[in-house]
mmCIF file of C-alpha atoms in Angstrom:
data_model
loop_
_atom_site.group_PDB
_atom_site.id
_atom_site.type_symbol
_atom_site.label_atom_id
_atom_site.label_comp_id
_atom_site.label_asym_id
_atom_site.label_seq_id
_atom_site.Cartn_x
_atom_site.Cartn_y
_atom_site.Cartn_z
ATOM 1 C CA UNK A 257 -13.135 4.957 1.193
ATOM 2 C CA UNK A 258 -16.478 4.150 2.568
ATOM 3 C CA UNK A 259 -16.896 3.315 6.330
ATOM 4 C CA UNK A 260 -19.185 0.162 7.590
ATOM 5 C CA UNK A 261 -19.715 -1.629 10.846
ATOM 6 C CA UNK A 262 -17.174 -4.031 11.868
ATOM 7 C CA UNK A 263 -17.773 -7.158 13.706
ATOM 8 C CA UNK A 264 -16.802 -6.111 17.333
ATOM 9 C CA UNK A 265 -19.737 -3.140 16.433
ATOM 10 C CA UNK A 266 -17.266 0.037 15.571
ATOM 11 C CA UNK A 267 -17.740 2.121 12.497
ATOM 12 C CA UNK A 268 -14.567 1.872 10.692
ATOM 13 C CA UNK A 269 -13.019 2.725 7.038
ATOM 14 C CA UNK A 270 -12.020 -0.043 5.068
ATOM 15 C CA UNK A 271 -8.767 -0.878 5.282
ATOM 16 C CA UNK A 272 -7.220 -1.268 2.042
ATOM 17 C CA UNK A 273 -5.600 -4.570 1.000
ATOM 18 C CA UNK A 274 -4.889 -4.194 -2.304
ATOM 19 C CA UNK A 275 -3.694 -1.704 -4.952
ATOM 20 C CA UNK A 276 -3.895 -2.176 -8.609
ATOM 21 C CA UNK A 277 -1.584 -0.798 -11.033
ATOM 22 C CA UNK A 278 -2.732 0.361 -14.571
ATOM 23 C CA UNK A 279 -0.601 2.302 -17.098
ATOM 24 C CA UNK A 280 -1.657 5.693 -17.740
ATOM 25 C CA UNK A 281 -1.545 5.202 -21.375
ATOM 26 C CA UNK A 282 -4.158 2.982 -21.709
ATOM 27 C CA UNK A 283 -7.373 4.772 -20.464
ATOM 28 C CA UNK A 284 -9.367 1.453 -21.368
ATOM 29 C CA UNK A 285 -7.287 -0.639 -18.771
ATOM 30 C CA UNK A 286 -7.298 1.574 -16.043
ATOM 31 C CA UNK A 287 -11.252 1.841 -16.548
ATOM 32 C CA UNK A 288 -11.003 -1.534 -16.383
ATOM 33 C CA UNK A 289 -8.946 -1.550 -13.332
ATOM 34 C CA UNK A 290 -11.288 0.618 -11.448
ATOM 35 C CA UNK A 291 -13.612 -2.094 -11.944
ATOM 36 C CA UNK A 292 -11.872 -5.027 -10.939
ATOM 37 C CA UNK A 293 -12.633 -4.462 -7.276
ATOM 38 C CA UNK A 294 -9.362 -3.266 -6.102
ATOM 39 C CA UNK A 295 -9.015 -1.267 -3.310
ATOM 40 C CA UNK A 296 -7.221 1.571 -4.811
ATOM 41 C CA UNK A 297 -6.184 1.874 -8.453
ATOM 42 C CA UNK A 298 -3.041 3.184 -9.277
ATOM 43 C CA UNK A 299 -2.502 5.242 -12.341
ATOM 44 C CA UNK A 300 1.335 4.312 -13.750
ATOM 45 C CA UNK A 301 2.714 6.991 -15.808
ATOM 46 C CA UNK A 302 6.206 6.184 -14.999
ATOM 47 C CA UNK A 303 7.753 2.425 -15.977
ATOM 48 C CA UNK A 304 4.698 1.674 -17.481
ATOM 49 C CA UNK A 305 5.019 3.775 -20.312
ATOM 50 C CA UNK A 306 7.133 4.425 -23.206
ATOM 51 C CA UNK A 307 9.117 7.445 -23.090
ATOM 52 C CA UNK A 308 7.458 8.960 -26.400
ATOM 53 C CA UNK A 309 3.901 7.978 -24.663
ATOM 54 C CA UNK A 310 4.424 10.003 -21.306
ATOM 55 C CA UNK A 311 3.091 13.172 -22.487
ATOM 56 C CA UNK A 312 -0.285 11.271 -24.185
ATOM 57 C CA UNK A 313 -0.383 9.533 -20.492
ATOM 58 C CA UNK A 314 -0.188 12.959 -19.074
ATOM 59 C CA UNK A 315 -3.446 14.323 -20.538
ATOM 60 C CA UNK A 316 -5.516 11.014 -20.847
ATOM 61 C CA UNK A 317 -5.084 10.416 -16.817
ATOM 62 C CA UNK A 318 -6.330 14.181 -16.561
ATOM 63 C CA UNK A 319 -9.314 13.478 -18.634
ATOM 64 C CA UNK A 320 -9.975 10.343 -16.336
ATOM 65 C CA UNK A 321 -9.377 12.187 -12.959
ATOM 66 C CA UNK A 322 -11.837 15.292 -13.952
ATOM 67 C CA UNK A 323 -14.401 13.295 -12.001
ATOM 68 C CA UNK A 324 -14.128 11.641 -8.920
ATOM 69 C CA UNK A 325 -14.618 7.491 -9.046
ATOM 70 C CA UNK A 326 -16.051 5.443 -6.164
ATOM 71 C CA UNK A 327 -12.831 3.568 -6.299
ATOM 72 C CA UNK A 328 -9.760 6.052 -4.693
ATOM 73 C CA UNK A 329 -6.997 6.976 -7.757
ATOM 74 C CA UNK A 330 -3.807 7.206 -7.161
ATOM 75 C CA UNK A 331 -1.029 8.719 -9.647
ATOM 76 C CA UNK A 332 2.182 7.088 -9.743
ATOM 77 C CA UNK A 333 4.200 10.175 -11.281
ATOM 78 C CA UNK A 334 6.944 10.223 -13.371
ATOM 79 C CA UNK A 335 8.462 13.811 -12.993
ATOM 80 C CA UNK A 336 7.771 16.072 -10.464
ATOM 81 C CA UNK A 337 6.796 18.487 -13.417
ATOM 82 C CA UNK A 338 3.171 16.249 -13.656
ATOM 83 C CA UNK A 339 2.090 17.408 -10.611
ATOM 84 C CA UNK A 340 0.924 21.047 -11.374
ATOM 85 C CA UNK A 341 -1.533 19.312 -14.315
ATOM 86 C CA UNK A 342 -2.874 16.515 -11.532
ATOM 87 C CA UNK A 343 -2.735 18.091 -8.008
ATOM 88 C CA UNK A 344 -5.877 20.238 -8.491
ATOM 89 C CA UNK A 345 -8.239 17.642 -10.260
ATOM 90 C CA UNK A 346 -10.968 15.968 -8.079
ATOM 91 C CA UNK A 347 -10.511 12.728 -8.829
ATOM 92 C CA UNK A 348 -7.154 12.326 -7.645
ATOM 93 C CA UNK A 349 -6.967 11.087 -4.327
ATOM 94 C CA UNK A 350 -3.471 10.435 -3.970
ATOM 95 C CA UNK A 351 0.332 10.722 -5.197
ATOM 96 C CA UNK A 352 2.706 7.674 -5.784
ATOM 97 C CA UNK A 353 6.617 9.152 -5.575
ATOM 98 C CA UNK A 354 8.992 7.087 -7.599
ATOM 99 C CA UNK A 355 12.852 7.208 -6.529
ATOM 100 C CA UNK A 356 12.355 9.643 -3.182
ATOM 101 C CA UNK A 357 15.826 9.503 -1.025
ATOM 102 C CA UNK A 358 15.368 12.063 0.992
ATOM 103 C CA UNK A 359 13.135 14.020 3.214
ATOM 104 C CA UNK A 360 13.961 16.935 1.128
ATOM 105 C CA UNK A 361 12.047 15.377 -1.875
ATOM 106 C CA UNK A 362 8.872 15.193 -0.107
ATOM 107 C CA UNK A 363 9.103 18.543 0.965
ATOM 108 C CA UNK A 364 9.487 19.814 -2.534
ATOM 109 C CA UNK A 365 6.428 17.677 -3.697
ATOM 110 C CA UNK A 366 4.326 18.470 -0.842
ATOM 111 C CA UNK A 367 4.962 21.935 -2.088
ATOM 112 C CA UNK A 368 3.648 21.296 -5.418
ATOM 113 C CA UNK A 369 0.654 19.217 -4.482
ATOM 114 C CA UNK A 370 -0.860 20.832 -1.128
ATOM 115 C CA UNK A 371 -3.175 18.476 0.810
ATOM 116 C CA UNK A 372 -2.912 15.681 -0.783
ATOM 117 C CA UNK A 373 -1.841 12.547 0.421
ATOM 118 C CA UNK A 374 1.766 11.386 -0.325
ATOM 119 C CA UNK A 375 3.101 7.632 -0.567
ATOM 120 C CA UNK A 376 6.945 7.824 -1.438
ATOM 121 C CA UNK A 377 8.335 4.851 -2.674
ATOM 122 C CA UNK A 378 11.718 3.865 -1.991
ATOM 123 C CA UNK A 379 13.592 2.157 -4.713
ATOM 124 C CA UNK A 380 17.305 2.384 -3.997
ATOM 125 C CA UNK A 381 19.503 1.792 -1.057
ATOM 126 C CA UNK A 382 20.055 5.437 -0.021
ATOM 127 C CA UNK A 383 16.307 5.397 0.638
ATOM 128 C CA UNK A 384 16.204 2.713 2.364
ATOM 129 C CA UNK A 385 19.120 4.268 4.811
ATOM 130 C CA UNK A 386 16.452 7.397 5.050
ATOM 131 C CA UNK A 387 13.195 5.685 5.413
ATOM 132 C CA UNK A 388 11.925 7.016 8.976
ATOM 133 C CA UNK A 389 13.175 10.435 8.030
ATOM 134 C CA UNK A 390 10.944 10.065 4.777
ATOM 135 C CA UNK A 391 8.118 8.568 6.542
ATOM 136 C CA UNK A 392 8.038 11.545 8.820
ATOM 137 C CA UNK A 393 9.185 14.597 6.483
ATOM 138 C CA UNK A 394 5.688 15.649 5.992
ATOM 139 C CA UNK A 395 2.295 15.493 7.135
ATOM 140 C CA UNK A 396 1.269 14.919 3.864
ATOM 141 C CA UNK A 397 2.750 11.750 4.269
ATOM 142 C CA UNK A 398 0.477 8.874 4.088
ATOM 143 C CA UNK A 399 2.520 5.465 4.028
ATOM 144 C CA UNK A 400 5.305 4.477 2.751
ATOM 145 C CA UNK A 401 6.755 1.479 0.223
ATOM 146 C CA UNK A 402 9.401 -0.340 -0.919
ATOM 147 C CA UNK A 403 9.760 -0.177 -4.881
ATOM 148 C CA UNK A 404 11.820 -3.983 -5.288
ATOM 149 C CA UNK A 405 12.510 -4.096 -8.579
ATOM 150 C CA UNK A 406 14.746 -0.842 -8.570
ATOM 151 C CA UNK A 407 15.806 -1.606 -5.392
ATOM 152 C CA UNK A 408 17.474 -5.471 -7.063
ATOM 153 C CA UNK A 409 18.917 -3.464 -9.429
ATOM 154 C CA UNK A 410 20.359 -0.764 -7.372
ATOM 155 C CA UNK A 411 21.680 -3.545 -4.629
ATOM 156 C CA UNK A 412 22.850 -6.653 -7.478
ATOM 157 C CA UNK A 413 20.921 -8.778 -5.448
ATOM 158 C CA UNK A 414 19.594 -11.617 -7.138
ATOM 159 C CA UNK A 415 18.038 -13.733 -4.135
ATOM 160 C CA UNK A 416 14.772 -12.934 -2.732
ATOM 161 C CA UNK A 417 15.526 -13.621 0.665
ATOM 162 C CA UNK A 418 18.549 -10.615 0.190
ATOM 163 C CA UNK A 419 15.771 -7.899 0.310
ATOM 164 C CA UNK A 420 14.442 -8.881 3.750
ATOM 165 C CA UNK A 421 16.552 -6.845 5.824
ATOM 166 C CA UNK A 422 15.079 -3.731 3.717
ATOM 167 C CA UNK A 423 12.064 -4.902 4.167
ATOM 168 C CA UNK A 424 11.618 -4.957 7.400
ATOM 169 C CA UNK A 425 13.501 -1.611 7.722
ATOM 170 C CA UNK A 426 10.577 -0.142 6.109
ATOM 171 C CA UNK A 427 7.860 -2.068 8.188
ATOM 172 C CA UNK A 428 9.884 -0.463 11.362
ATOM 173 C CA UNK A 429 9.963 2.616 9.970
ATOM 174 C CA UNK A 430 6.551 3.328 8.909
ATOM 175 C CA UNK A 431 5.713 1.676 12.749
ATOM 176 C CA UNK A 432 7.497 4.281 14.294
ATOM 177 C CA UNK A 433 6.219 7.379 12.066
ATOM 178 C CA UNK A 434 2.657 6.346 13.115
ATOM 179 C CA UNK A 435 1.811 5.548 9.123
ATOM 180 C CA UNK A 436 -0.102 2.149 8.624
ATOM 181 C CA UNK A 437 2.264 -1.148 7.639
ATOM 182 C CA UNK A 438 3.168 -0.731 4.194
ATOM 183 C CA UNK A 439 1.634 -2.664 1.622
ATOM 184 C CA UNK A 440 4.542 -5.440 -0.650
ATOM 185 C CA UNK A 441 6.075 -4.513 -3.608
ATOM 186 C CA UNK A 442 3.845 -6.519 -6.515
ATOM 187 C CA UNK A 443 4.720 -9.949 -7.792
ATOM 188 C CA UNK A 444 6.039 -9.798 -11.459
ATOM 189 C CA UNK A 445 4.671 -13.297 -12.766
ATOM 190 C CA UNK A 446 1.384 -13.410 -13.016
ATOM 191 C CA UNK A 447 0.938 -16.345 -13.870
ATOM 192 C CA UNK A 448 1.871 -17.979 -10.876
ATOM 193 C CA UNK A 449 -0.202 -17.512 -8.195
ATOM 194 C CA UNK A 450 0.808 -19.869 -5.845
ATOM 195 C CA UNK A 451 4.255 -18.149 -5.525
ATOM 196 C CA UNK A 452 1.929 -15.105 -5.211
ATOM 197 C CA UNK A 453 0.288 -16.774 -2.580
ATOM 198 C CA UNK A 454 3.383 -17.599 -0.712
ATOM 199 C CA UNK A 455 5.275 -14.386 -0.822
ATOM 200 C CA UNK A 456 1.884 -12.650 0.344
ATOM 201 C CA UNK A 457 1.771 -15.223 3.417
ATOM 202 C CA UNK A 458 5.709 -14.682 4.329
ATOM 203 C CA UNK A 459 5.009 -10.728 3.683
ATOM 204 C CA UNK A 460 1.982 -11.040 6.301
ATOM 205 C CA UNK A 461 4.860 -13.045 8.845
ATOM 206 C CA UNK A 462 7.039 -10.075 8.224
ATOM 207 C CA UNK A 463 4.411 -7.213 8.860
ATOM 208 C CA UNK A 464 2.933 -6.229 5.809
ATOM 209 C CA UNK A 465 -0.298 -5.198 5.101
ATOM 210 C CA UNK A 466 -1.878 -6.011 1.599
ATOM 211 C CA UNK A 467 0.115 -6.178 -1.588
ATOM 212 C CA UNK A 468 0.357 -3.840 -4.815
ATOM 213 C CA UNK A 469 -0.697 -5.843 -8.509
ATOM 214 C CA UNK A 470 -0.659 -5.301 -11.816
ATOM 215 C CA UNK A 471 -3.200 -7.697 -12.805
ATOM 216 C CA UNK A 472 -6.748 -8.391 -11.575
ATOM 217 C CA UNK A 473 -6.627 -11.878 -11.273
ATOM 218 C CA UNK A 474 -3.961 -11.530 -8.195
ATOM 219 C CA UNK A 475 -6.372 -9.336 -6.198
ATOM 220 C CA UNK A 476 -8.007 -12.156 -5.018
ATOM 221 C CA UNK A 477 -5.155 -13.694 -3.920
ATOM 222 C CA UNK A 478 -3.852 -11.259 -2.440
ATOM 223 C CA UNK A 479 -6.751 -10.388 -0.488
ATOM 224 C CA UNK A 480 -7.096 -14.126 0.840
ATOM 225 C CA UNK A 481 -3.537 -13.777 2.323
ATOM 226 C CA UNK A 482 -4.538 -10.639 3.860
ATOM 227 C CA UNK A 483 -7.413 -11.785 5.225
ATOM 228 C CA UNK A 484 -7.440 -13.342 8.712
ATOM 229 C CA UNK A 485 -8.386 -16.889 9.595
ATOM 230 C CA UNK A 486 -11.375 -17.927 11.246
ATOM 231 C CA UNK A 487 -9.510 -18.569 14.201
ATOM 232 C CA UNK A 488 -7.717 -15.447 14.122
ATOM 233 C CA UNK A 489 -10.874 -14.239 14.414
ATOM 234 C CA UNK A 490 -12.075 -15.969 16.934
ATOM 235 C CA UNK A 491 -8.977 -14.954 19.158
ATOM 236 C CA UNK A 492 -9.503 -11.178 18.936
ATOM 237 C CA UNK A 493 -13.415 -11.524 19.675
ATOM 238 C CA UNK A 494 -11.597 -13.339 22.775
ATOM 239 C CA UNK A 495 -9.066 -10.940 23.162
ATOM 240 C CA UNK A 496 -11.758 -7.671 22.544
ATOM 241 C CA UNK A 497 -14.407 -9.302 25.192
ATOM 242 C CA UNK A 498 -12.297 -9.698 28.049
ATOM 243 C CA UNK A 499 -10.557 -5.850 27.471
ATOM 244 C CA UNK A 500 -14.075 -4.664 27.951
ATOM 245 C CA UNK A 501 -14.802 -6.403 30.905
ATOM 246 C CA UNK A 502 -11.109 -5.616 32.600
ATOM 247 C CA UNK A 503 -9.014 -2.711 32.717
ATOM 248 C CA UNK A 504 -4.979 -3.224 32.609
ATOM 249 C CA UNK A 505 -2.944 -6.374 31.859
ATOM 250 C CA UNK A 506 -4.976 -9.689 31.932
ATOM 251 C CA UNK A 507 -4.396 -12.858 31.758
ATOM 252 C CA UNK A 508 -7.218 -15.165 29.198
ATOM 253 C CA UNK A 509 -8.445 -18.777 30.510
ATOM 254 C CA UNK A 510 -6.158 -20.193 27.986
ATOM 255 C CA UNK A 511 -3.265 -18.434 29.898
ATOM 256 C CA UNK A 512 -2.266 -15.738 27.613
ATOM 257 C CA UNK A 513 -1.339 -12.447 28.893
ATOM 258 C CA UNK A 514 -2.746 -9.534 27.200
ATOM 259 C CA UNK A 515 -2.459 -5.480 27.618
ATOM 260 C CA UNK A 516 -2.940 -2.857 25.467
ATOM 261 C CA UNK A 517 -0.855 -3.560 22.353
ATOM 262 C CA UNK A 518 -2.452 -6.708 22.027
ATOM 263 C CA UNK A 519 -5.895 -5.688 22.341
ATOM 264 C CA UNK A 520 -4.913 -2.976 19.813
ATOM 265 C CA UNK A 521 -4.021 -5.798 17.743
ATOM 266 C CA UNK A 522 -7.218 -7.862 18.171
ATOM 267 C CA UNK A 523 -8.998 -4.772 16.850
ATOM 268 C CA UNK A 524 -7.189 -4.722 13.640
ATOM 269 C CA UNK A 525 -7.743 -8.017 13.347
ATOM 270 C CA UNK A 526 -11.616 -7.168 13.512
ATOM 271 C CA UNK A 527 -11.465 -4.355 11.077
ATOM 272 C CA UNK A 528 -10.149 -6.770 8.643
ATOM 273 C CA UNK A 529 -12.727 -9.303 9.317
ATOM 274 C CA UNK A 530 -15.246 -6.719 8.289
ATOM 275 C CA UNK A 531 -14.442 -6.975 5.048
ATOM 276 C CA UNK A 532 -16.244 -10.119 4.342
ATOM 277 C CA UNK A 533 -19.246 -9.877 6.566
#
């Protein structure tokens, strides 16, 4: 990912807000993903194809990921036995790992797939029970997410609200392994993008950062949830000003105390800004 100048004058990388799914299968859709403007295309080559279709998958993301593409790939795998045909190609920039429970998995794929990042995805309540001891199995490890629609199944859970508690299990967890806030699990309908909207807002409220899709016309959504608001903005040039003028815990005119975590904050806040200026 390219860096650029944010507003409060740092260099920083882009931080990604949104991560587009394509199935391996179709090598016209995920060329067409790679041009949607996503953030990071993902390469499905495990629910998104047909069991007879996995091996075809196999060899037509491997023609694809010969090259490098200005837009980062990620594989989502489907067997562990993939890896040895992906890891060394230079267009891959990163492994998605269905159905991980346990540290033990990432050690085995980290094995398999040396220096590349890893993004486990945890899909059933046993992973859920291990996520900081997945988030920190490896250095390899690069963030961390929460596949829902396994994770339904696996609880019987048929509210949304049921899967906040996991949720925010995995928000704490990825906190406290020092990995960025994971991005949502994607939104199945898409054709209704106000409910995308919504979840994406309440996911923000909750800690998130950015949302996986499996359509282009919810990147935009997505990325407007993501986004902050003008006067979120205005708050952490506030917030940025006075750390530089004041070392310690200060207090704004406002009244507002501020130390370190929250000028920490107001910086992320900035980075994210940069993305439309």
């Amino acid at each position: 990912m390219s860096a650029m100048t944010d507003v409060d004058g740092l260099s920083r990388v882009r931080t990604p807000l949104t991560w587009l799914y394509a199935p391996g299968d179709r090598p016209e859709i995920v060329r067409k993903a790679l041009a949607s403007g996503a953030d990071v295309v993902i390469v499905d080559l495990e629910d998104a194809v047909a069991p007879h279709r996995k091996a075809y998958a196999l060899d037509a993301t491997a023609d694809l990921l010969a090259d490098p593409h200005p837009v980062p790939v990620h594989v989502r795998v489907h067997s562990p036995h993939d890896i040895p045909t992906l890891a060394p190609l230079p267009g891959l920039c990163g492994l998605r790992v269905p159905k991980v429970t346990h540290a033990t998995d990432i050690h085995r794929i980290a094995a398999l797939a040396p220096g590349l990042p890893l993004f486990p995805l945890l899909e059933n309540a046993l992973a859920v029970e291990h996520a900081y001891a997945i988030a920190t199995a490896h250095p390899a490890v690069r963030g961390i997410a929460l596949g829902e629609a396994d994770l339904r199944a696996d609880l019987g859970v048929r509210e949304d609200g049921a899967l906040d508690w996991p949720r925010g299990r995995v928000v704490v967890a990825a906190r406290a392994a020092g990995l960025p806030p994971p991005a949502q699990s994607v939104h199945p309908d898409i054709g209704d993008l106000d409910a995308l909207a919504a979840g994406c807002a309440r996911g923000r409220a909750m800690g998130f950062l950015g949302r996986a899709a499996i359509h282009p016309r919810q990147l935009p959504v997505i990325e407007r949830a993501y986004l902050p608001t003008p006067e979120e903005i205005d708050a952490a040039r506030e917030v940025v000003a006075a750390a530089g003028t004041e070392r310690g815990a200060l207090a704004l005119p406002d009244g507002r105390f501020v130390d370190a975590a929250v000028v920490e904050g107001a910086h992320r806040v900035l980075a994210l800004a940069a993305r439309t200026a």
